[in-house]
CSV table of C-alpha atoms in Angstrom, one decimal:
chain,number,residue,atom,x,y,z
A,1,MET,CA,90.8,-30.9,-58.4
A,2,ARG,CA,87.5,-29.3,-59.8
A,3,ASP,CA,85.4,-32.0,-58.3
A,4,LYS,CA,87.0,-31.4,-54.9
A,5,LYS,CA,86.3,-27.8,-55.1
A,6,SER,CA,82.6,-28.4,-56.1
A,7,TRP,CA,82.3,-31.0,-53.3
A,8,ALA,CA,83.6,-28.4,-50.8
A,9,ARG,CA,81.2,-25.8,-52.1
A,10,LEU,CA,78.4,-28.2,-51.7
A,11,VAL,CA,79.3,-29.1,-48.1
A,12,CYS,CA,79.7,-25.5,-47.2
A,13,GLY,CA,76.4,-24.6,-48.6
A,14,ALA,CA,74.6,-27.4,-46.8
A,15,ALA,CA,76.2,-26.4,-43.6
A,16,LEU,CA,75.1,-22.8,-44.1
A,17,ALA,CA,71.5,-23.9,-44.8
A,18,VAL,CA,71.5,-26.1,-41.7
A,19,ALA,CA,72.8,-23.2,-39.5
A,20,LEU,CA,70.2,-20.7,-41.0
A,21,GLY,CA,67.4,-23.3,-40.5
A,22,ALA,CA,68.4,-23.8,-37.0
A,23,ALA,CA,68.4,-20.0,-36.2
A,24,ALA,CA,65.0,-19.6,-37.9
A,25,ALA,CA,63.6,-22.6,-36.0
A,26,ALA,CA,64.8,-20.9,-32.8
A,27,VAL,CA,63.2,-17.5,-33.4
A,28,SER,CA,60.0,-19.4,-34.5
A,29,ALA,CA,60.0,-21.5,-31.4
A,30,GLN,CA,60.3,-18.4,-29.2
A,31,GLN,CA,57.7,-16.3,-31.0
A,32,GLY,CA,55.0,-18.8,-31.4
A,33,PRO,CA,53.2,-20.3,-34.5
A,34,PRO,CA,51.2,-18.0,-36.7
A,35,GLY,CA,47.7,-17.7,-35.4
A,36,GLY,CA,48.2,-20.5,-32.8
A,37,GLY,CA,47.9,-20.6,-29.3
A,38,GLY,CA,51.1,-22.8,-28.7
A,39,ALA,CA,54.4,-21.8,-27.5
A,40,GLY,CA,56.1,-22.3,-30.8
A,41,ARG,CA,57.1,-24.7,-33.5
A,42,GLY,CA,59.9,-26.2,-31.6
A,43,ALA,CA,60.1,-28.0,-28.3
A,44,PRO,CA,58.5,-25.6,-25.7
A,45,GLN,CA,60.8,-23.8,-23.4
A,46,PRO,CA,61.0,-25.4,-20.0
A,47,PHE,CA,59.8,-23.3,-17.2
A,48,THR,CA,62.3,-22.0,-14.7
A,49,VAL,CA,61.3,-20.1,-11.5
A,50,HIS,CA,63.7,-17.4,-10.2
A,51,GLN,CA,63.4,-15.9,-6.7
A,52,LEU,CA,64.1,-12.3,-6.4
A,53,LYS,CA,62.9,-11.5,-2.9
A,54,PRO,CA,61.1,-13.6,-0.3
A,55,ASN,CA,57.9,-12.9,-2.0
A,56,VAL,CA,58.8,-12.0,-5.5
A,57,TYR,CA,59.6,-14.2,-8.5
A,58,TRP,CA,59.9,-14.4,-12.2
A,59,VAL,CA,59.2,-17.4,-14.4
A,60,GLU,CA,60.8,-17.9,-17.7
A,61,GLY,CA,59.8,-20.2,-20.3
A,62,GLY,CA,56.5,-20.9,-22.3
A,63,GLY,CA,56.6,-17.5,-23.9
A,64,GLY,CA,57.0,-14.1,-22.2
A,65,ASN,CA,58.6,-13.9,-18.8
A,66,SER,CA,55.9,-13.9,-16.0
A,67,GLY,CA,56.0,-12.3,-12.5
A,68,VAL,CA,54.7,-13.9,-9.2
A,69,ILE,CA,54.1,-11.6,-6.3
A,70,VAL,CA,52.9,-13.3,-3.1
A,71,GLY,CA,50.8,-10.9,-1.1
A,72,ASN,CA,49.0,-11.1,2.3
A,73,ASN,CA,46.2,-13.2,1.3
A,74,GLY,CA,46.6,-14.0,-2.5
A,75,VAL,CA,49.0,-13.8,-5.4
A,76,ILE,CA,49.5,-11.2,-8.2
A,77,VAL,CA,50.7,-12.7,-11.5
A,78,VAL,CA,52.3,-10.4,-14.2
A,79,ASP,CA,51.6,-11.9,-17.8
A,80,ALA,CA,50.2,-15.2,-18.4
A,81,LYS,CA,52.3,-17.1,-21.0
A,82,THR,CA,51.5,-18.2,-24.6
A,83,SER,CA,48.9,-20.9,-24.4
A,84,ALA,CA,46.4,-22.5,-22.1
A,85,ALA,CA,48.8,-25.3,-21.3
A,86,GLY,CA,51.5,-22.7,-20.6
A,87,GLY,CA,49.0,-20.8,-18.3
A,88,LYS,CA,48.3,-24.0,-16.4
A,89,GLU,CA,51.9,-24.8,-15.8
A,90,LEU,CA,52.3,-21.2,-14.5
A,91,ILE,CA,49.5,-21.9,-12.2
A,92,ASP,CA,51.1,-25.1,-11.1
A,93,ASP,CA,54.4,-23.3,-10.4
A,94,VAL,CA,52.6,-20.7,-8.3
A,95,ALA,CA,51.0,-23.6,-6.1
A,96,LYS,CA,54.5,-24.8,-5.5
A,97,ILE,CA,55.6,-21.5,-4.2
A,98,THR,CA,52.5,-20.8,-2.0
A,99,PRO,CA,49.0,-22.2,-1.2
A,100,LYS,CA,47.6,-18.8,-1.4
A,101,PRO,CA,45.1,-18.3,-4.5
A,102,ILE,CA,45.9,-16.0,-7.6
A,103,THR,CA,43.7,-13.1,-7.2
A,104,THR,CA,44.9,-10.5,-9.7
A,105,VAL,CA,46.7,-10.7,-13.2
A,106,ILE,CA,48.4,-7.6,-14.6
A,107,ILE,CA,49.1,-7.6,-18.3
A,108,THR,CA,52.0,-5.6,-19.6
A,109,HIS,CA,50.7,-5.6,-23.2
A,110,SER,CA,48.4,-7.5,-25.7
A,111,ASP,CA,50.9,-9.9,-27.3
A,112,GLY,CA,49.7,-13.3,-27.4
A,113,ASP,CA,52.7,-14.8,-25.6
A,114,HIS,CA,51.7,-12.7,-22.6
A,115,VAL,CA,47.9,-13.2,-22.6
A,116,ASN,CA,46.8,-16.4,-24.1
A,117,GLY,CA,47.6,-18.4,-21.0
A,118,LEU,CA,44.7,-16.6,-19.3
A,119,ALA,CA,42.5,-19.2,-20.8
A,120,SER,CA,43.6,-21.6,-17.9
A,121,PHE,CA,43.1,-19.2,-15.1
A,122,PRO,CA,40.2,-19.0,-12.7
A,123,LYS,CA,37.4,-16.7,-13.8
A,124,GLY,CA,36.3,-13.7,-11.8
A,125,LEU,CA,40.0,-12.4,-11.3
A,126,THR,CA,40.8,-8.9,-11.2
A,127,ILE,CA,42.7,-8.4,-14.5
A,128,ILE,CA,44.6,-5.1,-15.0
A,129,ALA,CA,46.0,-3.5,-18.1
A,130,HIS,CA,46.4,-0.3,-20.0
A,131,GLU,CA,43.2,1.0,-21.5
A,132,ASN,CA,44.8,0.6,-25.0
A,133,CYS,CA,45.7,-3.0,-24.3
A,134,LYS,CA,42.0,-3.6,-23.3
A,135,THR,CA,40.9,-2.2,-26.5
A,136,GLU,CA,43.0,-4.4,-28.5
A,137,MET,CA,41.8,-7.4,-26.6
A,138,GLN,CA,38.3,-6.6,-27.2
A,139,ALA,CA,38.9,-6.1,-31.0
A,140,ALA,CA,40.6,-9.5,-31.4
A,141,GLN,CA,38.9,-12.3,-33.3
A,142,GLY,CA,39.8,-15.9,-33.9
A,143,PRO,CA,40.0,-19.1,-31.7
A,144,ALA,CA,42.7,-17.8,-29.4
A,145,ALA,CA,40.8,-14.6,-28.9
A,146,ALA,CA,37.6,-16.6,-28.2
A,147,ALA,CA,39.5,-18.6,-25.6
A,148,ILE,CA,40.1,-15.6,-23.5
A,149,ALA,CA,36.8,-13.8,-24.2
A,150,ASP,CA,36.1,-14.0,-20.4
A,151,TYR,CA,39.4,-12.6,-19.5
A,152,ILE,CA,39.1,-9.0,-20.7
A,153,PRO,CA,40.8,-6.6,-18.3
A,154,THR,CA,38.3,-5.6,-15.4
A,155,ARG,CA,40.5,-2.5,-14.4
A,156,THR,CA,42.4,-0.1,-16.8
A,157,VAL,CA,45.2,2.4,-16.3
A,158,MET,CA,45.3,5.5,-18.5
A,159,LYS,CA,47.4,7.8,-16.2
A,160,ASN,CA,51.3,7.8,-16.6
A,161,THR,CA,51.6,6.6,-13.1
A,162,GLU,CA,49.1,4.9,-10.8
A,163,ASP,CA,50.0,3.8,-7.3
A,164,THR,CA,47.9,0.9,-5.9
A,165,THR,CA,48.0,-1.5,-3.0
A,166,ILE,CA,46.9,-5.1,-3.8
A,167,GLU,CA,47.2,-7.9,-1.4
A,168,GLY,CA,49.2,-5.6,0.9
A,169,VAL,CA,51.8,-5.1,-1.8
A,170,HIS,CA,52.5,-1.5,-2.9
A,171,LEU,CA,52.7,-1.4,-6.6
A,172,ARG,CA,53.3,1.5,-9.2
A,173,LEU,CA,51.9,0.9,-12.7
A,174,MET,CA,53.7,3.1,-15.1
A,175,HIS,CA,53.2,4.2,-18.7
A,176,PHE,CA,55.4,6.6,-20.4
A,177,ALA,CA,54.6,6.7,-24.1
A,178,PRO,CA,53.6,4.2,-27.0
A,179,ALA,CA,56.6,2.0,-27.3
A,180,HIS,CA,56.5,-1.7,-28.0
A,181,THR,CA,52.8,-1.1,-28.4
A,182,SER,CA,50.6,1.7,-27.6
A,183,GLY,CA,49.3,-0.1,-24.4
A,184,ASP,CA,52.7,-1.0,-22.5
A,185,LEU,CA,52.4,-1.0,-18.8
A,186,MET,CA,55.5,-1.4,-16.5
A,187,VAL,CA,54.8,-3.0,-13.0
A,188,TYR,CA,57.1,-1.4,-10.4
A,189,LEU,CA,57.5,-2.6,-6.8
A,190,PRO,CA,59.1,0.4,-5.0
A,191,ASP,CA,59.8,-1.4,-1.7
A,192,ASP,CA,61.7,-4.1,-3.6
A,193,LYS,CA,63.2,-1.9,-6.3
A,194,ILE,CA,62.0,-4.4,-9.0
A,195,MET,CA,60.2,-3.6,-12.3
A,196,PHE,CA,58.5,-5.9,-14.7
A,197,THR,CA,58.8,-4.2,-18.1
A,198,GLY,CA,57.0,-6.5,-20.5
A,199,ASP,CA,58.4,-6.5,-24.0
A,200,VAL,CA,59.6,-2.8,-23.7
A,201,VAL,CA,62.7,-4.6,-22.9
A,202,ALA,CA,63.3,-7.9,-24.7
A,203,THR,CA,66.9,-9.1,-24.8
A,204,GLN,CA,66.6,-11.6,-27.9
A,205,SER,CA,67.2,-8.5,-30.1
A,206,PRO,CA,69.8,-5.7,-30.0
A,207,TYR,CA,67.2,-3.2,-30.9
A,208,PRO,CA,63.7,-2.7,-29.7
A,209,LEU,CA,60.7,-4.7,-30.9
A,210,ILE,CA,58.1,-2.2,-32.2
A,211,HIS,CA,54.7,-3.1,-33.4
A,212,ALA,CA,54.0,-0.3,-35.8
A,213,GLU,CA,50.6,-1.9,-36.4
A,214,LYS,CA,49.7,-1.5,-32.9
A,215,ASN,CA,50.9,2.1,-32.8
A,216,GLY,CA,54.2,1.4,-31.1
A,217,SER,CA,56.9,4.0,-31.7
A,218,SER,CA,60.6,4.1,-31.7
A,219,GLU,CA,60.6,7.7,-30.4
A,220,GLY,CA,58.3,6.6,-27.6
A,221,TRP,CA,60.4,3.6,-26.8
A,222,ILE,CA,63.4,5.8,-26.2
A,223,THR,CA,61.2,8.1,-24.0
A,224,THR,CA,60.0,5.0,-22.1
A,225,LEU,CA,63.5,3.6,-21.6
A,226,ASN,CA,64.8,6.8,-20.4
A,227,GLY,CA,61.9,7.2,-18.0
A,228,ILE,CA,62.2,3.7,-16.5
A,229,ILE,CA,66.0,4.2,-16.2
A,230,LYS,CA,65.3,7.3,-13.9
A,231,VAL,CA,63.1,5.1,-11.5
A,232,ASP,CA,64.9,3.7,-8.4
A,233,VAL,CA,65.1,0.2,-9.7
A,234,ALA,CA,67.8,-2.5,-9.0
A,235,THR,CA,66.4,-5.3,-11.1
A,236,TYR,CA,64.4,-5.1,-14.3
A,237,VAL,CA,62.7,-8.2,-15.4
A,238,PRO,CA,62.3,-8.0,-19.1
A,239,GLY,CA,59.6,-9.4,-21.3
A,240,HIS,CA,62.1,-11.9,-22.8
A,241,GLY,CA,65.5,-12.8,-21.6
A,242,ASP,CA,67.4,-12.6,-18.2
A,243,ALA,CA,67.1,-10.0,-15.6
A,244,GLN,CA,68.7,-6.7,-16.4
A,245,THR,CA,70.5,-3.9,-14.6
A,246,LYS,CA,70.3,-0.1,-14.9
A,247,ALA,CA,73.6,-0.2,-16.8
A,248,ASP,CA,72.2,-2.9,-19.2
A,249,LEU,CA,69.3,-0.6,-20.1
A,250,GLN,CA,71.5,2.5,-20.4
A,251,LYS,CA,73.6,0.8,-23.0
A,252,ARG,CA,70.5,-0.5,-24.9
A,253,VAL,CA,68.9,3.0,-25.1
A,254,ALA,CA,72.2,4.6,-26.1
A,255,ASP,CA,72.7,2.0,-28.9
A,256,THR,CA,69.2,2.3,-30.2
A,257,THR,CA,69.2,6.2,-30.0
A,258,ALA,CA,72.5,6.1,-32.2
A,259,ARG,CA,71.2,3.6,-34.6
A,260,ARG,CA,67.9,5.6,-34.9
A,261,ASP,CA,69.8,8.7,-35.5
A,262,GLN,CA,71.7,6.9,-38.4
A,263,ILE,CA,68.7,5.9,-40.1
A,264,LYS,CA,67.1,9.2,-39.7
A,265,ALA,CA,70.1,11.0,-41.3
A,266,LEU,CA,70.0,8.4,-44.3
A,267,VAL,CA,66.3,8.9,-44.8
A,268,ALA,CA,66.9,12.7,-45.0
A,269,GLN,CA,69.3,11.9,-47.8
A,270,ASN,CA,66.3,10.3,-49.6
A,271,LYS,CA,68.0,6.9,-49.4
A,272,SER,CA,65.7,3.9,-50.1
A,273,LEU,CA,65.1,1.3,-47.4
A,274,ASP,CA,67.4,-1.0,-49.3
A,275,GLU,CA,70.1,1.6,-49.4
A,276,VAL,CA,69.7,2.3,-45.7
A,277,ARG,CA,70.4,-1.2,-45.1
A,278,GLN,CA,73.4,-1.3,-47.2
A,279,ALA,CA,74.8,1.8,-45.5
A,280,LEU,CA,74.4,0.1,-42.2
A,281,ASN,CA,75.8,-3.2,-43.3
A,282,GLU,CA,72.6,-4.8,-42.4
A,283,PRO,CA,71.1,-7.8,-44.4
A,284,PRO,CA,67.4,-7.8,-45.2
A,285,PRO,CA,65.2,-9.1,-42.5
A,286,ALA,CA,63.9,-12.7,-42.9
A,287,GLN,CA,60.6,-12.4,-44.6
A,288,ARG,CA,58.5,-13.2,-41.4
A,289,GLY,CA,54.9,-12.1,-40.5
A,290,GLY,CA,54.4,-9.2,-38.0
A,291,GLY,CA,53.8,-11.5,-35.1
A,292,GLY,CA,51.4,-14.2,-34.3
A,293,ALA,CA,47.7,-13.6,-33.3
A,294,VAL,CA,46.7,-13.2,-29.8
A,295,GLY,CA,47.2,-16.8,-29.9
A,296,GLY,CA,50.6,-16.6,-31.4
A,297,GLY,CA,53.8,-15.5,-29.9
A,298,GLN,CA,54.7,-11.9,-30.4
A,299,ALA,CA,51.3,-11.1,-31.5
A,300,ALA,CA,49.9,-8.2,-33.3
A,301,MET,CA,46.5,-8.1,-31.6
A,302,GLY,CA,43.2,-7.5,-33.3
A,303,PRO,CA,40.7,-8.7,-35.9
A,304,GLY,CA,43.4,-8.3,-38.6
A,305,GLY,CA,45.2,-11.4,-40.0
A,306,GLY,CA,47.4,-13.4,-37.8
A,307,ALA,CA,51.2,-13.5,-38.8
A,308,GLY,CA,52.5,-15.2,-41.7
A,309,ALA,CA,54.8,-18.3,-41.4
A,310,PRO,CA,58.5,-17.5,-41.2
A,311,GLY,CA,59.6,-16.9,-44.8
A,312,GLY,CA,56.1,-15.7,-45.8
A,313,GLY,CA,55.5,-12.1,-46.6
A,314,GLN,CA,52.0,-10.5,-46.4
A,315,ALA,CA,51.8,-11.6,-42.9
A,316,GLY,CA,48.2,-11.2,-41.6
A,317,ALA,CA,47.1,-9.4,-44.7
A,318,ARG,CA,43.6,-8.3,-43.9
A,319,GLY,CA,42.7,-11.6,-42.1
A,320,GLY,CA,42.1,-13.5,-45.5
A,321,PRO,CA,42.3,-17.1,-46.0
A,322,GLY,CA,45.8,-18.4,-45.0
A,323,GLY,CA,46.3,-15.3,-42.9
A,324,GLY,CA,44.9,-16.8,-39.8
A,325,ALA,CA,42.6,-14.7,-37.7
A,326,GLY,CA,44.5,-12.2,-35.4
A,327,GLY,CA,44.1,-12.6,-31.7
A,328,PRO,CA,45.1,-10.6,-28.9
A,329,GLY,CA,48.3,-9.7,-30.2
A,330,GLY,CA,46.9,-9.1,-33.6
A,331,ALA,CA,46.6,-5.7,-35.1
A,332,PRO,CA,43.7,-3.6,-35.2
A,333,ALA,CA,41.2,-4.7,-37.9
A,334,GLY,CA,42.9,-5.1,-41.4
A,335,ALA,CA,46.4,-4.4,-40.2
A,336,ARG,CA,49.0,-6.0,-42.4
A,337,GLY,CA,52.2,-7.7,-41.5
A,338,GLY,CA,55.6,-8.5,-42.4
A,339,PRO,CA,58.3,-6.9,-44.8
A,340,GLY,CA,57.0,-7.2,-48.4
A,341,GLY,CA,53.4,-7.2,-47.2
A,342,GLY,CA,52.8,-3.6,-48.0
A,343,GLY,CA,51.6,-2.8,-44.5
A,344,ALA,CA,53.4,-2.4,-41.0
A,345,PRO,CA,57.0,-3.7,-41.0
A,346,ASN,CA,57.9,-6.8,-39.2
A,347,PHE,CA,58.0,-5.9,-35.4
A,348,MET,CA,61.7,-7.2,-35.2
A,349,ASP,CA,62.8,-5.1,-38.1
A,350,PHE,CA,63.8,-1.9,-36.2
A,351,THR,CA,65.3,-0.4,-39.3
A,352,GLY,CA,62.2,-1.0,-41.4
A,353,VAL,CA,60.0,0.4,-38.5
A,354,VAL,CA,62.1,3.6,-38.1
A,355,TYR,CA,62.3,4.0,-41.9
A,356,GLY,CA,58.5,3.8,-42.1
A,357,GLU,CA,58.2,6.4,-39.3
A,358,MET,CA,60.4,8.7,-40.9
A,359,LYS,CA,58.7,8.5,-44.3
A,360,LYS,CA,55.2,9.3,-43.0
């Protein structure tokens, strides 16, 4: 009887290990390898093109979502995928939509899974980003950063709202506050009531993804979400995941505000981070790095180290050997990564991010 129970425990343990391994592999594949330029450790996501309007599309797969807006004489692309190969596939998909050339790329933020594909784009394009995003890209080091050194934004946005017309298309570029990063930029098409949000909205997590090492902010994220909810938008295209409605975002900001208030109240009681997690019935996050380099998936951009491998703490610690050089998407020089690394919390660890903010 004892042998049967032991065997049952062994089988259950093996099954749990397999399940956890599969979950970790899925996250790793989505986020990208540490310091690399590929789409992830698993098989790359297939590209799928979705049409929203006769001239507006979004393309999922190969990293963050991308937008394709066909104008009078050329095409505007929003975000460029994780790798040179992904960028090339995106360009090929655009060619299947229209023979018009890509003339403009708008970058929503500096994470590697949104910028590294620029390496395959024609040179001489107009590249638009928030000023803080440009600063992060200029500070980046490493092979992935070198590959896109000729694709630093040529035009920047500092105002909260900037209206512009490109290829005959009316666009409104919006920045409310530091949120996912300090340089988030939303791309709004007023005539079509469509907004590309970048990773300010990313549906793979119930709570926001905040790069503390890039001066992202949970309070700023709430400000930003409340701001874009007030805009006359019918369809929000997130940085990751399926298209969202206003009701989807309203629920997300309500849930996030409630969780942040819970964490704030527990910190006020002088609870440790572990005690906060216990009170929230939340297991410790996986010991992952703070995101890949501007070459990796959810990168923290800059000359600091790239992210550590899943399971490795001290991600990107000071860019030392084994840390991998951070690329666009890496933190400013010397920023440090994941839980246990002594620096910025893992960007996927909302509780850790908020706790760190409250303890400053």
